[in-house]
mmCIF file of C-alpha atoms in Angstrom:
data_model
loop_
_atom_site.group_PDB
_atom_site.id
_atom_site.type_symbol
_atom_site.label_atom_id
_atom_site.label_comp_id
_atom_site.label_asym_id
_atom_site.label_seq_id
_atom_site.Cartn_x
_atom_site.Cartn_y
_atom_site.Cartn_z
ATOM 1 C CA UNK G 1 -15.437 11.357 -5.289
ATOM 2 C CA UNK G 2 -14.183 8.809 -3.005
ATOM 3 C CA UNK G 3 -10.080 8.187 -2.611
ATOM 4 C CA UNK G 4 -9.192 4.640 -3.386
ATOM 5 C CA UNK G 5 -6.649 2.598 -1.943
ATOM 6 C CA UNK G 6 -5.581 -0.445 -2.386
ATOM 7 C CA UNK G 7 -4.423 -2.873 0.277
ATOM 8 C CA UNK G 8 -1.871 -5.585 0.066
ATOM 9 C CA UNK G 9 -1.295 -7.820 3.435
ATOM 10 C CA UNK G 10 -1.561 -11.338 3.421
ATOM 11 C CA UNK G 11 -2.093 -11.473 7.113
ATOM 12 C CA UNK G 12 -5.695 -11.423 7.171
ATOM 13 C CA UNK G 13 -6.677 -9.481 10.524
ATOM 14 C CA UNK G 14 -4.198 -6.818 9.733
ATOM 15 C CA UNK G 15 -5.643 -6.268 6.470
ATOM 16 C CA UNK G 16 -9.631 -6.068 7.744
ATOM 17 C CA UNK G 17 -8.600 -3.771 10.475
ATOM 18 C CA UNK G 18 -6.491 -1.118 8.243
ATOM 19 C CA UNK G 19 -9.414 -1.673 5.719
ATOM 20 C CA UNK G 20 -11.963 -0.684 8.559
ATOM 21 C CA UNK G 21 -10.156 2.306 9.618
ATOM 22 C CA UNK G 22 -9.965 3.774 5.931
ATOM 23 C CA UNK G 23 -13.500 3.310 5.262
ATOM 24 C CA UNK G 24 -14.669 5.191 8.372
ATOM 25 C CA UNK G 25 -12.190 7.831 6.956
ATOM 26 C CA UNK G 26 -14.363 7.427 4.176
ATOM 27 C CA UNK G 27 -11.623 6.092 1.324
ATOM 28 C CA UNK G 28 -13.056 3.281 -0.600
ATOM 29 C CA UNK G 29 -11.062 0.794 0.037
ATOM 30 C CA UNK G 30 -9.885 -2.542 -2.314
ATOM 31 C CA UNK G 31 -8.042 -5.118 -0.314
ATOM 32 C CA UNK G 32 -6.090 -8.593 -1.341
ATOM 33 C CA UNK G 33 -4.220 -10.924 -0.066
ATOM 34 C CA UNK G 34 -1.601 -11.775 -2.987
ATOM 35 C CA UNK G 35 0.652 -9.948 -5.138
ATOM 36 C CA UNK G 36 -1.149 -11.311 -8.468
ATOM 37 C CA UNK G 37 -4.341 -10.504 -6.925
ATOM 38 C CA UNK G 38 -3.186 -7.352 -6.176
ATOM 39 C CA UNK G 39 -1.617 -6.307 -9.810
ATOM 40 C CA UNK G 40 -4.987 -7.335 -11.639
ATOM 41 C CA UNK G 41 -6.938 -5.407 -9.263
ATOM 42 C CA UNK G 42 -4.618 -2.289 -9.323
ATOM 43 C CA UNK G 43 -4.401 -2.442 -13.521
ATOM 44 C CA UNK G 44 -8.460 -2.538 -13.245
ATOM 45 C CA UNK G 45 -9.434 -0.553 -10.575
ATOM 46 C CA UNK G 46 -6.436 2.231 -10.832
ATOM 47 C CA UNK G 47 -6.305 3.237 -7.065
ATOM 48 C CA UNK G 48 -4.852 6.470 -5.681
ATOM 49 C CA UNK G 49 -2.505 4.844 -3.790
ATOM 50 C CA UNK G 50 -1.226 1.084 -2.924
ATOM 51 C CA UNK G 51 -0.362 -0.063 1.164
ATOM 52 C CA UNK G 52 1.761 -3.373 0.253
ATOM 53 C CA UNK G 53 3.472 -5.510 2.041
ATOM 54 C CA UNK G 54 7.031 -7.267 1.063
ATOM 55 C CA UNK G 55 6.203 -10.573 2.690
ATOM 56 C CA UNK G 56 3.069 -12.216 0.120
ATOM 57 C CA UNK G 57 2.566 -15.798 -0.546
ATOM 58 C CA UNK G 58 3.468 -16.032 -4.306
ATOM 59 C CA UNK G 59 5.505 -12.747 -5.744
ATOM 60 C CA UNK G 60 7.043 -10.713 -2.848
ATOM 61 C CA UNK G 61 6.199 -6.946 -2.197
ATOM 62 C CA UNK G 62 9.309 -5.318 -4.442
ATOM 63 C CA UNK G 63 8.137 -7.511 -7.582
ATOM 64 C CA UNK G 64 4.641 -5.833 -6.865
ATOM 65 C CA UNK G 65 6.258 -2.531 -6.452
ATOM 66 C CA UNK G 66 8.571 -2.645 -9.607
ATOM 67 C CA UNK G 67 5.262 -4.264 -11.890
ATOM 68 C CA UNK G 68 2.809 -1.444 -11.134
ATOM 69 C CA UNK G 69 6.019 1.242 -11.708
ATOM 70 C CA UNK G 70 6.797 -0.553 -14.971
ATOM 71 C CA UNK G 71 3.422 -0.401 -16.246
ATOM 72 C CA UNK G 72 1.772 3.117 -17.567
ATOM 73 C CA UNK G 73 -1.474 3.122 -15.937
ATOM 74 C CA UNK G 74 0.513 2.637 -12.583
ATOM 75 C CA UNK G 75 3.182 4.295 -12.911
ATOM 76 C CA UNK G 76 3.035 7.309 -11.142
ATOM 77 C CA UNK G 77 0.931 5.250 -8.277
ATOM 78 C CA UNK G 78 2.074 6.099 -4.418
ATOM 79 C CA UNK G 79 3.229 3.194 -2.988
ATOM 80 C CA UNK G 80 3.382 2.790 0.353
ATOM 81 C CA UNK G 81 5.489 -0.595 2.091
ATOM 82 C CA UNK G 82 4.198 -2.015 4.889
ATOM 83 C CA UNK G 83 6.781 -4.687 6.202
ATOM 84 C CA UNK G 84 8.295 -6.152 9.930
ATOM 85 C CA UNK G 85 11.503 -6.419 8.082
ATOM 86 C CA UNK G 86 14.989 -4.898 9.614
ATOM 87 C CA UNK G 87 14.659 -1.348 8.090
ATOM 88 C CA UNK G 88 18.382 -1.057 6.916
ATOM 89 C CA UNK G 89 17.167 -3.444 4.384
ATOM 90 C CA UNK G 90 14.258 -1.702 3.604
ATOM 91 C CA UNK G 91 15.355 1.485 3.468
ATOM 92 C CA UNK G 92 17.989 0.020 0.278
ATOM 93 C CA UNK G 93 15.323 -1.945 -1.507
ATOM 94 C CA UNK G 94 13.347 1.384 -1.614
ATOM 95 C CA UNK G 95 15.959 3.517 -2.722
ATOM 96 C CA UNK G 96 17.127 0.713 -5.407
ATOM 97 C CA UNK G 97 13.316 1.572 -6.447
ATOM 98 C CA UNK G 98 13.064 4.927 -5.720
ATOM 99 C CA UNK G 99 10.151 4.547 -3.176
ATOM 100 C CA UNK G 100 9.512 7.085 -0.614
ATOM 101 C CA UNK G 101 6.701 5.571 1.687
ATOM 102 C CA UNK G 102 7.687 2.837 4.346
ATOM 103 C CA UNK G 103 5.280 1.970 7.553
ATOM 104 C CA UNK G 104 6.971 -0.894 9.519
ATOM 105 C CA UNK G 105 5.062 -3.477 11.660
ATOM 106 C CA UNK G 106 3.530 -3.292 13.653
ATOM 107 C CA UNK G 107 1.806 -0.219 13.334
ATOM 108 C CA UNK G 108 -1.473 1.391 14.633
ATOM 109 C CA UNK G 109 -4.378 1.809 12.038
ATOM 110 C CA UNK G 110 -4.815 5.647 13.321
ATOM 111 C CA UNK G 111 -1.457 6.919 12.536
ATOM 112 C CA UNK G 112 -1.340 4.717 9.450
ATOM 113 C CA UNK G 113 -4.557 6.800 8.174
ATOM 114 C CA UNK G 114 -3.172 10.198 9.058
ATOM 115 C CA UNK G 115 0.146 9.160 7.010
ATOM 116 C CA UNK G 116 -1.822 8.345 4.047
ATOM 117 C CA UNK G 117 -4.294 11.531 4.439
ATOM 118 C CA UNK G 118 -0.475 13.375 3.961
ATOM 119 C CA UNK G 119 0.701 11.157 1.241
ATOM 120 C CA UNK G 120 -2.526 12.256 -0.364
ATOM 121 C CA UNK G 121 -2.836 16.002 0.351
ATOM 122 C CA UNK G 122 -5.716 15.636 2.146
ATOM 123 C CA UNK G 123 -6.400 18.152 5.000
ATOM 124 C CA UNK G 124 -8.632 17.496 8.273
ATOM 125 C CA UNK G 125 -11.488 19.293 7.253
#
């Protein structure tokens, strides 16, 4: 059975690139370009893990992040930020929200994959 992640990047290119790389890795992937869009899809599809980034056109990353924690399908969901914000910042919003995952921009698909193969406990066989 297929791993499936879910993708949250408004910038377009970003998000058909990291999409790309996962599905050669062979994750299914799920990818959106809002925060709404992205909590429907997650309640629905129930991925294995969430990439999301702070900086979405209608309800920012964190709201995103705190939703899908609050809710019980979601809950215990690994969620990853992906964000060009100063990481001082970053590093208290996640610990305000108990996060443990951060990838700052920018960021090359590759290493983003291997992160998320270790996030996952999945080895390179």
């Amino acid at each position: 059975m297929k791993r499936k992640i879910l993708i949250v990047d408004d910038e377009e290119y970003l998000r058909i690139l990291l999409k790309d790389n996962l599905e050669i890795e062979g994750f299914e992937v799920i990818a959106t370009a809002t925060g709404k869009e992205a909590l429907e899809v997650a309640w629905k599809v129930l991925p294995d893990l969430a990439i999301i980034d702070i900086g979405l056109p209608d309800i920012n990353g964190w709201e995103v992040c705190q939703r899908l924690q609050q809710d019980f399908r979601t809950a215990d969901l690994p969620l990853v930020i992906l964000t060009a914000e100063a990481s001082g910042k970053v590093t208290a919003q996640m610990k305000e929200l108990g996060l443990k995952h951060y990838v700052p921009k920018p960021y090359h698909p590759i290493d983003i994959v291997g992160f998320l193969k270790k996030i996952l406990n999945i080895s390179k066989t």
